[in-house]
Every structure is written in C-alpha cells, then in structure tokens.
Short mmCIF file of C-alpha atoms and ligand atoms in Angstrom, two decimals:
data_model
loop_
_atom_site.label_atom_id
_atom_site.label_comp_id
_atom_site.label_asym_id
_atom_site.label_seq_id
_atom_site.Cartn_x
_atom_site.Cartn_y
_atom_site.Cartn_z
CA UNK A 1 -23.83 -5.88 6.65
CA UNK A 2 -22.64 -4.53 3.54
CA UNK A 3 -25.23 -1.84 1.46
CA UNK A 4 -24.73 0.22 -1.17
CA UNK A 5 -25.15 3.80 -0.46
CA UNK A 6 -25.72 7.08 -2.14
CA UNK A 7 -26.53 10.95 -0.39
CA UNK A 8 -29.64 11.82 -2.79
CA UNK A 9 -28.88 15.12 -4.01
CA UNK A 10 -25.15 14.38 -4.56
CA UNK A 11 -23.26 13.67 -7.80
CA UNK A 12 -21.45 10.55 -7.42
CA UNK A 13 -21.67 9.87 -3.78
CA UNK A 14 -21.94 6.11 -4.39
CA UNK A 15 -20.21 3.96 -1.93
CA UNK A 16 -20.50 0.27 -0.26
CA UNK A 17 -20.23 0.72 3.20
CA UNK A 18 -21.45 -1.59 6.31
CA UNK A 19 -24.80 -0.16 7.80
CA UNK A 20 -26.82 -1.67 10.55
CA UNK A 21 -28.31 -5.24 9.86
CA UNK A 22 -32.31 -4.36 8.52
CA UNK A 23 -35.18 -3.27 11.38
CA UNK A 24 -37.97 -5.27 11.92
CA UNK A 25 -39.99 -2.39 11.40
CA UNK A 26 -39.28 -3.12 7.75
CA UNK A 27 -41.05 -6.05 7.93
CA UNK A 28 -41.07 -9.39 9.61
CA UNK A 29 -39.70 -11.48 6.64
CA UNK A 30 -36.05 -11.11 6.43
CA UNK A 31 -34.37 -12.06 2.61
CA UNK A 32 -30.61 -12.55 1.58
CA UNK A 33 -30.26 -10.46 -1.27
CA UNK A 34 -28.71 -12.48 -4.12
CA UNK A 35 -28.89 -9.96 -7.04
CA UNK A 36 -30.02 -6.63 -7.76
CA UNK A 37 -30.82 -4.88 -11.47
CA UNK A 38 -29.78 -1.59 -12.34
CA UNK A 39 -31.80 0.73 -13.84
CA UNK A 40 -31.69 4.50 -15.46
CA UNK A 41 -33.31 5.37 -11.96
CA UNK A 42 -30.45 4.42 -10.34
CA UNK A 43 -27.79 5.92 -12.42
CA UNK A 44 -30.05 9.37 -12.00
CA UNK A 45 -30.35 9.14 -8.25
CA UNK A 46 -26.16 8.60 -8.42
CA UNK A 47 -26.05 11.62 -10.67
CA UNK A 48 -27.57 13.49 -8.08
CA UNK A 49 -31.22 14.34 -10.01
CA UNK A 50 -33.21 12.14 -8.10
CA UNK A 51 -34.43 10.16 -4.89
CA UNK A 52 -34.48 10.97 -1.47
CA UNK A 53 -33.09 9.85 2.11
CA UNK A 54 -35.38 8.13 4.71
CA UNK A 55 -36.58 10.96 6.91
CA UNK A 56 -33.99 12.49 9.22
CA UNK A 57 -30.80 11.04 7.08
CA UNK A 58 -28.54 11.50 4.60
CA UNK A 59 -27.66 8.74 2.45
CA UNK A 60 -30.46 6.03 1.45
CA UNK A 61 -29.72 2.60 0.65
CA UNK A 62 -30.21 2.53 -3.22
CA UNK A 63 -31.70 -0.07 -5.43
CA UNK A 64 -35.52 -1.70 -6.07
CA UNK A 65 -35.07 -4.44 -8.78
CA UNK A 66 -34.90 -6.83 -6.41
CA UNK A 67 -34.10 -10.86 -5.90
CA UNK A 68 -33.36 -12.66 -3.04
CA UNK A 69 -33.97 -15.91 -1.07
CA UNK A 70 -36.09 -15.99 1.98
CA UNK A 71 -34.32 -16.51 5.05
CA UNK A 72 -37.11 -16.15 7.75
CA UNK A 73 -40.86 -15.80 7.74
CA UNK A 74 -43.82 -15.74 10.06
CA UNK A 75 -45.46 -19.32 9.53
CA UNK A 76 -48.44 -18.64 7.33
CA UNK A 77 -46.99 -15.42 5.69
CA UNK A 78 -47.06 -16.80 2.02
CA UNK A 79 -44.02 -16.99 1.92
CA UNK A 80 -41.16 -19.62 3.33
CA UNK A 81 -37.97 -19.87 3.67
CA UNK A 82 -35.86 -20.69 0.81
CA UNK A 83 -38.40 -19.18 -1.89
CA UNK A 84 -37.29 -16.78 -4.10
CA UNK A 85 -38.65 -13.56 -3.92
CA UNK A 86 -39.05 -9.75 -5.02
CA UNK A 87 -39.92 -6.83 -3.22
CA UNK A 88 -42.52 -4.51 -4.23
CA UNK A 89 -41.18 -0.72 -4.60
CA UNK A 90 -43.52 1.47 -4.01
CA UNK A 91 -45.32 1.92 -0.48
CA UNK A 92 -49.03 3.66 0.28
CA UNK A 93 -49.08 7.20 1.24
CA UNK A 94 -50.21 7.34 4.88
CA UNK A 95 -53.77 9.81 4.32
CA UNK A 96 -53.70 7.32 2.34
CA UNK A 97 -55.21 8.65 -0.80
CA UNK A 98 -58.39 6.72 -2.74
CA UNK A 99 -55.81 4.81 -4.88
CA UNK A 100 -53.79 4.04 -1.95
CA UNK A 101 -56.34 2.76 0.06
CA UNK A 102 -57.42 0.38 -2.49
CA UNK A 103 -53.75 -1.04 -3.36
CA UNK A 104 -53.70 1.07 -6.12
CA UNK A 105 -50.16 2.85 -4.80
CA UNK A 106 -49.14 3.22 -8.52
CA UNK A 107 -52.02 5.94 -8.94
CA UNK A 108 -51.26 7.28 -5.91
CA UNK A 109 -52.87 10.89 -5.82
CA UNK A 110 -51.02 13.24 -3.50
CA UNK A 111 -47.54 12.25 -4.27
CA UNK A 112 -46.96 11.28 -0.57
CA UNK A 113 -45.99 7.62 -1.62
CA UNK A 114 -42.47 6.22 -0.85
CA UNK A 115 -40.55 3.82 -2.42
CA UNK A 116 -37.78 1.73 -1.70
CA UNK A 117 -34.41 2.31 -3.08
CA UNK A 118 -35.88 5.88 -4.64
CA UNK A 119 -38.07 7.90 -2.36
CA UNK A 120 -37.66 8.17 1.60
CA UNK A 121 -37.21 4.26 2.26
CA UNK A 122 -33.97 2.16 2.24
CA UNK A 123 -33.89 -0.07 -0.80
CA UNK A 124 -32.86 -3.08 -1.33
CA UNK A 125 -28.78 -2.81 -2.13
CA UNK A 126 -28.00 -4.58 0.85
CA UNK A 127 -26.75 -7.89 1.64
CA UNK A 128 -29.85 -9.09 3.87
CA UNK A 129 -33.11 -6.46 3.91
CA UNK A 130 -36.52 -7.12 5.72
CA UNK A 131 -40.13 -6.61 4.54
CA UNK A 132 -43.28 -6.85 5.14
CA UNK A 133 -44.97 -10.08 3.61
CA UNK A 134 -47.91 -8.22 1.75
CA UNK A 135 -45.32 -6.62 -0.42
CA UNK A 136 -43.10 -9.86 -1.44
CA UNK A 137 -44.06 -11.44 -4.66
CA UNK A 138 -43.07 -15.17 -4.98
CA UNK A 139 -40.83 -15.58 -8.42
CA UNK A 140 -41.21 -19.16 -10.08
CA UNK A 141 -37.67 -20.72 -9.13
CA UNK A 142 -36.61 -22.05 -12.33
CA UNK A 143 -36.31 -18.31 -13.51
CA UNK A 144 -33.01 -18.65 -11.27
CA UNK A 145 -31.49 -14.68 -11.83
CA UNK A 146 -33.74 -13.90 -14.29
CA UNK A 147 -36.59 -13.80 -11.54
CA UNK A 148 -34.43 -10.22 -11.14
CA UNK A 149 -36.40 -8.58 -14.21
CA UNK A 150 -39.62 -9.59 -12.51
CA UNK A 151 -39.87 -5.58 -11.22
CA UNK A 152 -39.17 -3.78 -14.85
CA UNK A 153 -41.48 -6.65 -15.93
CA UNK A 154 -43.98 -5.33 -13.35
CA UNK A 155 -43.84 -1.96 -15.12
CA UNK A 156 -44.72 -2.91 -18.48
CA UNK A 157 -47.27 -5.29 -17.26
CA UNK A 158 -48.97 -1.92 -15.69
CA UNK A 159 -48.42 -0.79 -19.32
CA UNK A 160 -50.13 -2.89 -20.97
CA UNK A 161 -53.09 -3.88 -17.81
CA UNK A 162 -54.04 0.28 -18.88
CA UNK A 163 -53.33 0.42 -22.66
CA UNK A 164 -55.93 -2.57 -22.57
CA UNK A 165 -58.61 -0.76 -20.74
CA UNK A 166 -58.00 1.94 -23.09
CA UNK A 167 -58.45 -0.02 -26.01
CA UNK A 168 -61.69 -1.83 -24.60
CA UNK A 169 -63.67 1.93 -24.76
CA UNK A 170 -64.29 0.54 -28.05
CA UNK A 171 -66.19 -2.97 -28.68
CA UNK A 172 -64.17 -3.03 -32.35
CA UNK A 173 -60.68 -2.90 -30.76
CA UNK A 174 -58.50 -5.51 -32.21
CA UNK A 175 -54.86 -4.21 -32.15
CA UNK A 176 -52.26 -6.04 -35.18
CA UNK A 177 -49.36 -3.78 -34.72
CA UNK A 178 -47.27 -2.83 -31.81
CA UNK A 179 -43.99 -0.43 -31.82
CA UNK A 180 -41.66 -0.36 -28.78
CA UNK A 181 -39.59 2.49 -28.86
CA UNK A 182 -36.22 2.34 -27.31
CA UNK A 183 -34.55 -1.29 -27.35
CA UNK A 184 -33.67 -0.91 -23.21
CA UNK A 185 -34.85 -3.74 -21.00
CA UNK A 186 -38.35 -2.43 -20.65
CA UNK A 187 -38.50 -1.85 -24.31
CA UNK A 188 -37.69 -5.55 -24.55
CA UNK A 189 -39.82 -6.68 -22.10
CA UNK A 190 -42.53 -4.71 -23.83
CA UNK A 191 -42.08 -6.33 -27.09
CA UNK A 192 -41.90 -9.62 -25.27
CA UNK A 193 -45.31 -9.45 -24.26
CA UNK A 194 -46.56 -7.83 -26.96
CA UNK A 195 -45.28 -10.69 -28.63
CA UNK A 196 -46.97 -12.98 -26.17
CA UNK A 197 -50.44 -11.42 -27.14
CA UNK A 198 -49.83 -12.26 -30.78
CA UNK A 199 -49.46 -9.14 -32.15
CA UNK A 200 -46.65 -7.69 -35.08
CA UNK A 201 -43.92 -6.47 -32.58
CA UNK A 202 -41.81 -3.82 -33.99
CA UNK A 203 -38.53 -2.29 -32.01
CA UNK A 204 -37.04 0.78 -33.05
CA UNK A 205 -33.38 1.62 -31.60
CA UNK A 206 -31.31 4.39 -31.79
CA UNK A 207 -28.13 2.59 -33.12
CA UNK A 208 -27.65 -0.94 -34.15
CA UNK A 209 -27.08 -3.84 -32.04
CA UNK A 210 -26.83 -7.31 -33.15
CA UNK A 211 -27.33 -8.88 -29.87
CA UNK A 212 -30.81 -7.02 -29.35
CA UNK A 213 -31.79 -7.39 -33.20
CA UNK A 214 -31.30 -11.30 -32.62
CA UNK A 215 -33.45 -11.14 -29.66
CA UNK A 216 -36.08 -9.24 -31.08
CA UNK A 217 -36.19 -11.79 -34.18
CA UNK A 218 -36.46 -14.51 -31.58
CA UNK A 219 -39.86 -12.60 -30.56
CA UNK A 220 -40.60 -12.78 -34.42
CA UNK A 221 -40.19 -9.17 -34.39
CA UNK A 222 -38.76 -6.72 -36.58
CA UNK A 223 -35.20 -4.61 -35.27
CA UNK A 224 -35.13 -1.49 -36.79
CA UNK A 225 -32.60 1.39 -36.52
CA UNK A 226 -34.10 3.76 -39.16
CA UNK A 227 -35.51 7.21 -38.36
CA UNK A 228 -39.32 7.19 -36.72
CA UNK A 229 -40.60 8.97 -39.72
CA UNK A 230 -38.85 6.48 -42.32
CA UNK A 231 -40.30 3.05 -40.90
CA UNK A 232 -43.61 3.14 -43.12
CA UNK A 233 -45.69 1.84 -40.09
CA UNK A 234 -49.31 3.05 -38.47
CA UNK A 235 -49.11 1.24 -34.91
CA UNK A 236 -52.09 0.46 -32.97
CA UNK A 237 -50.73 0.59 -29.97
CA UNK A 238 -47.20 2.25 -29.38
CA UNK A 239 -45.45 2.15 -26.11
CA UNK A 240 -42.26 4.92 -25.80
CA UNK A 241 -39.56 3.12 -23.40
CA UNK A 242 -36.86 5.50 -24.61
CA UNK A 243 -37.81 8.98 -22.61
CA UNK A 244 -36.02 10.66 -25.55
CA UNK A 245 -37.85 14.26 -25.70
CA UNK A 246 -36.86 14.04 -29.36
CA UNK A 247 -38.60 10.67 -29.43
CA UNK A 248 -41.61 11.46 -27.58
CA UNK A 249 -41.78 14.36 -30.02
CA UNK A 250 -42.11 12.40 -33.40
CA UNK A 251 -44.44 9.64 -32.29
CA UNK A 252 -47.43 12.45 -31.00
CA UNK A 253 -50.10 12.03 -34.37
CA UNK A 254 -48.04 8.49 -35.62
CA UNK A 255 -50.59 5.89 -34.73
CA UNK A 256 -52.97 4.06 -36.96
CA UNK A 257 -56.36 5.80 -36.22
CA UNK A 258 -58.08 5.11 -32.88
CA UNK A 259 -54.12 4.36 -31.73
CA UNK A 260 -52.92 4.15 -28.31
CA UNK A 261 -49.29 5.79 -27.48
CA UNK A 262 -47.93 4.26 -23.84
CA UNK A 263 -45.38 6.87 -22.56
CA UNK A 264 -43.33 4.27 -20.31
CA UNK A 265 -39.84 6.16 -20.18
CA UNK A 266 -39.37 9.39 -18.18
CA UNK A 267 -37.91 12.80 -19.83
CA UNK A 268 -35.80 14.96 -17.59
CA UNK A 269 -37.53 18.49 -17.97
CA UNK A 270 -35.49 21.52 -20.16
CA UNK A 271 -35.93 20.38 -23.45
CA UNK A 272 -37.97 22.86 -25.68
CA UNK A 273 -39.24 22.05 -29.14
CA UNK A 274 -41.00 23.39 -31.81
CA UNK A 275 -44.70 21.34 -32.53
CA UNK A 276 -47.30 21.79 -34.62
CA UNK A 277 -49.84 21.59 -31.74
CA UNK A 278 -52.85 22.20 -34.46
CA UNK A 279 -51.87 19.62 -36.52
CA UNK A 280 -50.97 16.87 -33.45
CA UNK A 281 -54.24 18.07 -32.10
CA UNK A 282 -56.48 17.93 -35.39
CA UNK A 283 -54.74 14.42 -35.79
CA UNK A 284 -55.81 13.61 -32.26
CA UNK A 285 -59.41 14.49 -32.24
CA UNK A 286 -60.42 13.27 -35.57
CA UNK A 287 -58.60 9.78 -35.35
CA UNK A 288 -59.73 9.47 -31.12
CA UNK A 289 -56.06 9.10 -30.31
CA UNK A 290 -54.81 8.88 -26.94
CA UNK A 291 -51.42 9.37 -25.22
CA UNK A 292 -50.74 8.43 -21.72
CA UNK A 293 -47.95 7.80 -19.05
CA UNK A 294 -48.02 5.20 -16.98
CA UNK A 295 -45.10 4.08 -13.97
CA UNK A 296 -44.67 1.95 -11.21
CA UNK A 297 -46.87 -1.00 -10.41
CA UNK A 298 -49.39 -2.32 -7.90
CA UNK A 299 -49.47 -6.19 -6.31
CA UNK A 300 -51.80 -7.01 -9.28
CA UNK A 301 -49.34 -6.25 -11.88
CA UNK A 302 -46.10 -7.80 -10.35
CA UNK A 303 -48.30 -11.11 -10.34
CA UNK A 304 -49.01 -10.53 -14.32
CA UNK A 305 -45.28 -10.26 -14.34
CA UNK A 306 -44.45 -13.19 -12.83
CA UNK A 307 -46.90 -14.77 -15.04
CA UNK A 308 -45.32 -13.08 -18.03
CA UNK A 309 -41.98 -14.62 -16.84
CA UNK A 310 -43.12 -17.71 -16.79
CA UNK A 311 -44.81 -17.94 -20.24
CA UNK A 312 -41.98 -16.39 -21.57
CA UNK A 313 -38.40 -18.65 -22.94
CA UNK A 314 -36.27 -18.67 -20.20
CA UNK A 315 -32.79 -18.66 -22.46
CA UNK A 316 -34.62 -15.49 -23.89
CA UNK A 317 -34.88 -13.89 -20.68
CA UNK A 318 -30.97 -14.76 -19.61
CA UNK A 319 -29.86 -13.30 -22.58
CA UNK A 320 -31.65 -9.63 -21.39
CA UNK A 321 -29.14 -9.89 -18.45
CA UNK A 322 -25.88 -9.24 -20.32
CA UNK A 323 -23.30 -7.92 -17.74
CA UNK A 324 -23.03 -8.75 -13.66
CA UNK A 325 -20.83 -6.74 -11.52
CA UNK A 326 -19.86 -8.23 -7.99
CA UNK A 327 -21.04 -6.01 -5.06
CA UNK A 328 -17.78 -5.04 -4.64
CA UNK A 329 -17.44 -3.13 -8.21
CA UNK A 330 -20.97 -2.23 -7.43
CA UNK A 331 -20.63 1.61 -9.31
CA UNK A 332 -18.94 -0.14 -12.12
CA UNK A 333 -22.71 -1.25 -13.04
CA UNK A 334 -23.79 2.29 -13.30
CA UNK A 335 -21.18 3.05 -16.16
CA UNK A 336 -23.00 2.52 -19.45
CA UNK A 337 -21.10 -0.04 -21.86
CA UNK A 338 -22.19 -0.66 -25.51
CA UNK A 339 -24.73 -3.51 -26.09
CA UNK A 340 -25.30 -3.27 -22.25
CA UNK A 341 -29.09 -4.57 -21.77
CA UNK A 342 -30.08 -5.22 -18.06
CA UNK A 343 -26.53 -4.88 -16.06
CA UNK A 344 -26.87 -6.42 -12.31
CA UNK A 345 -24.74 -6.04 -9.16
CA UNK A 346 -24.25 -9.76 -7.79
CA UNK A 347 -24.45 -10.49 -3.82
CA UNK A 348 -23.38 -13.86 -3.77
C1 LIG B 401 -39.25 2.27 -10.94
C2 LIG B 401 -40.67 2.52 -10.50
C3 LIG B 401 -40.75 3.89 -9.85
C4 LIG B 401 -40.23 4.95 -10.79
C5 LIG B 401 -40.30 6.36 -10.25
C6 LIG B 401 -38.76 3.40 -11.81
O1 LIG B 401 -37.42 3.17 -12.15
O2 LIG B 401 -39.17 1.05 -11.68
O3 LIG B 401 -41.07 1.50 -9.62
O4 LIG B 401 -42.09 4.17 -9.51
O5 LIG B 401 -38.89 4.63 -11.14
O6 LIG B 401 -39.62 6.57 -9.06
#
C-alpha cells in the first residue's frame, strides 16, 4: 500500500512510497484512510526539527489528523464496519507513569509516550492502517470530511477541559471575554467553542484575511489584525494558538484580573527577548494570574470534540478545510499558500 514517508531528522525527505500493508500488532481494527489534515507538526517533522522513527528504522510513516472508514472489526469492539472513525495520537508510556496509567497519556510524566505519525509509531499517512479499538473515536457521519478536524478539535477541547478547572479555583468565576490568538485552525476551533460557551470571542491575526474574518463574524466574533497592545481589551481567558515568541511575549500581564492565558501553540527554542520580569510578575501575583501550556489529548477530550463537532454548523466547519491535495501531490500540502486554513491530503 501506498504511505507517505519522511526520515525524522532529515530536511525534506518526504516521499510516497509502497510499504508493507499495516501489522496486526497495531491493532485488530483495520481502517481505509480517506483523508488526512496537515498540521505545523507535520511541516516541522518534514523540515527535519522534529519526530522520530519506530524503533530500529529510519523513516516513519507521517501524519495523526486522522479519518477513515472502518473496514474490519472484532464483533463487539465499538466499532463496525463502515463507521467513520479517528485515531487517537498519542500512546501510554510502558512504566507507565501515574497519568498514563489512568488514561491520562496527555500528562504523561516521563516523556516515554509515543505517538503516531510524530514519535516512534507509524502514523496514519497510509492508504489502510490498523489500531487498536480503545484508541478509535467514532465521528458523527454527517460531518462527512470535516470529521478530519475532530483531532485539532481534540486539542482545544483539552484546552478548554483545563482552563475550566482553572477558572473553578474560584466560586466567582464567570468569564465574558475570550481572545484567540493566531487565526490557524486551532485558533478557529478555539473561538468556535468559545463561542459555543457564550462568551465575546475575539481573534487576533497577524495579517488580514477576509475568508477567516467572515468566519469569525459567523461565530459573532470580532477579526482583528491590529497590534496586541492596540486592541483595548482585558480577556478573561486568553488562549495563544500562534506559538509566536513575539506573541507569547506581549500577552504575559494582558488579562483582565484573575485571567487565564492557555499557551496552545508551540515556540521553537532560540528566541531571546528583553521582559520586564518584575513588572509581568507584580502583575501576576497581585491580579492571581495564571499561564499554562497545555497539548495533546486523552479519550475524554476527543469525545468533547466530537461533541463540539456536532453542536457546531457544519457549512462552518467545511469552510475551515480550504485546500485538498490528492495523495499523490501529498508534499504539495506542506507548502504554505495565503488564506490556507486546514489543508488535507485526500486518499480517495
Ligand atoms: C499534535 C498532538 C501532539 C503534539 C506534540 C500536535 O501537533 O496535535 O497530538 O501531542 O503535536 O507532538
């Protein structure tokens, strides 16, 4: 079967090349793969700054936004044939850690977690892959494609399940105003659920696009392209999707008092700043502040999604998914093009 492949560790080693049809010590379900997204995960593992090969290889089969049809199951399994699914990235570490061995592999503590498509397990880029049932999460099937942003769904749902506990160390909390940074899929899918729990969504972008300003007006949100420090706005809750160090930067101290900053996007390292730590710090303290990262997402969270998904407006979603590239121009996907939102490589 055809896969798409990449050597971790290698710039632009991308390549669709036939590999042996999936083990069943991947799982005993086996799914046709019908479409997978592309995220700024992939395009760093292709880059060459991330990910690594299955033990004892080379080249890993890349991708982990994942949606396929079910083509065999164990009767029973929760799954049956026909259904369309997603896979679950991340796996347990095998101590396995106190997270881990609650199915909480998104806190996982010593690091030893894989995940497919990224870390030391094949992903999902193939034409037909196999998994195990417990990590398969049914997708309602009049999403149709859009059951493909289930998995960056899953992430902000993780987001939002923590920013929530957060905000309940206080009986008082009653969050109005939410800013997204960064108007990416996740940023969208933040302000989509943000929207969902009533609040006043704002985006912030780093250029303007009319596509994504429509679609955050559809949220009855508010675009805006301005710099952080012009937009005369105290969030309650702010959740960085950008990974911008100049970003992450400016929002430290910008929340309304008692605020909650979400760092969602990840910064490559090497970027040094000057920062007023005493005043961030002073601003911190006295207004009880927090800022914390969050990634990946447990079972829990990719059924929020899913639940998200549904809620949400289903033309709303399609429009997120703006450019498909057939397996065959599979690297094409990686190449950024303006007003690109969520860009996915088509099996069939
Ligand atoms: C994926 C997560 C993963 C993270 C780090 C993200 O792109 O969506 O599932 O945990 O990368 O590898």
């Amino acid at each position: 079967m055809r896969a798409l492949t990449v050597a971790p560790g290698t710039a632009n080693s991308a390549r669709l090349e036939d590999v042996a049809d999936p083990s069943t010590e991947d799982g005993a379900v086996l799914v046709r793969t019908l479409a997978l997204g592309v995220c700024g995960t992939d395009r760093e593992i292709v880059a060459g700054h991330y990910g690594w090969a299955p033990p004892g290889e080379r080249r890993l089969v890349i991708g982990h936004e994942s949606l396929g049809t079910v083509q065999q199951a164990p009767v029973d399994c929760g799954v049956k044939i026909g259904d369309l699914v997603v896979g679950i990235v991340r796996r347990p570490d095998p101590v396995p850690c106190g997270a881990c061995a609650v199915g909480e592999w998104d806190m996982c503590r010593n690091g030893r977690y894989t995940e497919r498509g990224i870390k030391e397990r094949n992903g999902y880029g193939s034409e037909f892959f196999r998994i195990e049932p417990d990590f398969l999460v049914k997708v309602d099937s009049s999403l149709g494609i859009a059951g493909v942003l289930l998995e960056p769904t899953s992430v902000v749902t993780k987001a939002w399940d923590h920013t929530e506990r957060i905000g309940q160390r206080t009986r008082s909390w009653q969050p109005k105003t939410l800013l997204v940074t960064g108007g990416g899929p996740v940023g969208l899918l933040a302000a989509m659920i943000g929207a969902q729990r009533g609040l006043d969504v704002h985006v912030l972008d780093h250029h303007e696009s009319l596509r994504k300003r429509d679609l955050v007006r559809q949220l009855g949100g508010t675009y805006h392209i301005e710099a952080l420090a012009d937009l005369p706005l105290q969030p309650d809750i702010l959740m960085e999707c950008t990974g911008a160090p100049s970003v992450v930067r400016e929002i430290l101290g910008r929340t309304a008092s008692g605020g909650i900053v979400c760092l969602v996007g990840v910064t490559t390292p090497g970027h040094d700043f000057n920062l007023d730590i005493g005043a961030i710090n002073r601003t911190m303290v006295l207004d009880n502040d927090t800022v914390f990262g969050s990634v990946n997402a447990n079972r829990r969270h990719y059924e929020l999604a899913a639940e998200a998904l549904r809620r949400a407006d289903k033309a709303w979603l399609d429009k997120l998914i703006t450019r498909r590239e057939p397996v065959e121009q599979w690297t094409q996907s990686l190449q950024r093009q303006p007003d690109d939102i969520k860009v996915i490589v088509e099996f069939s």
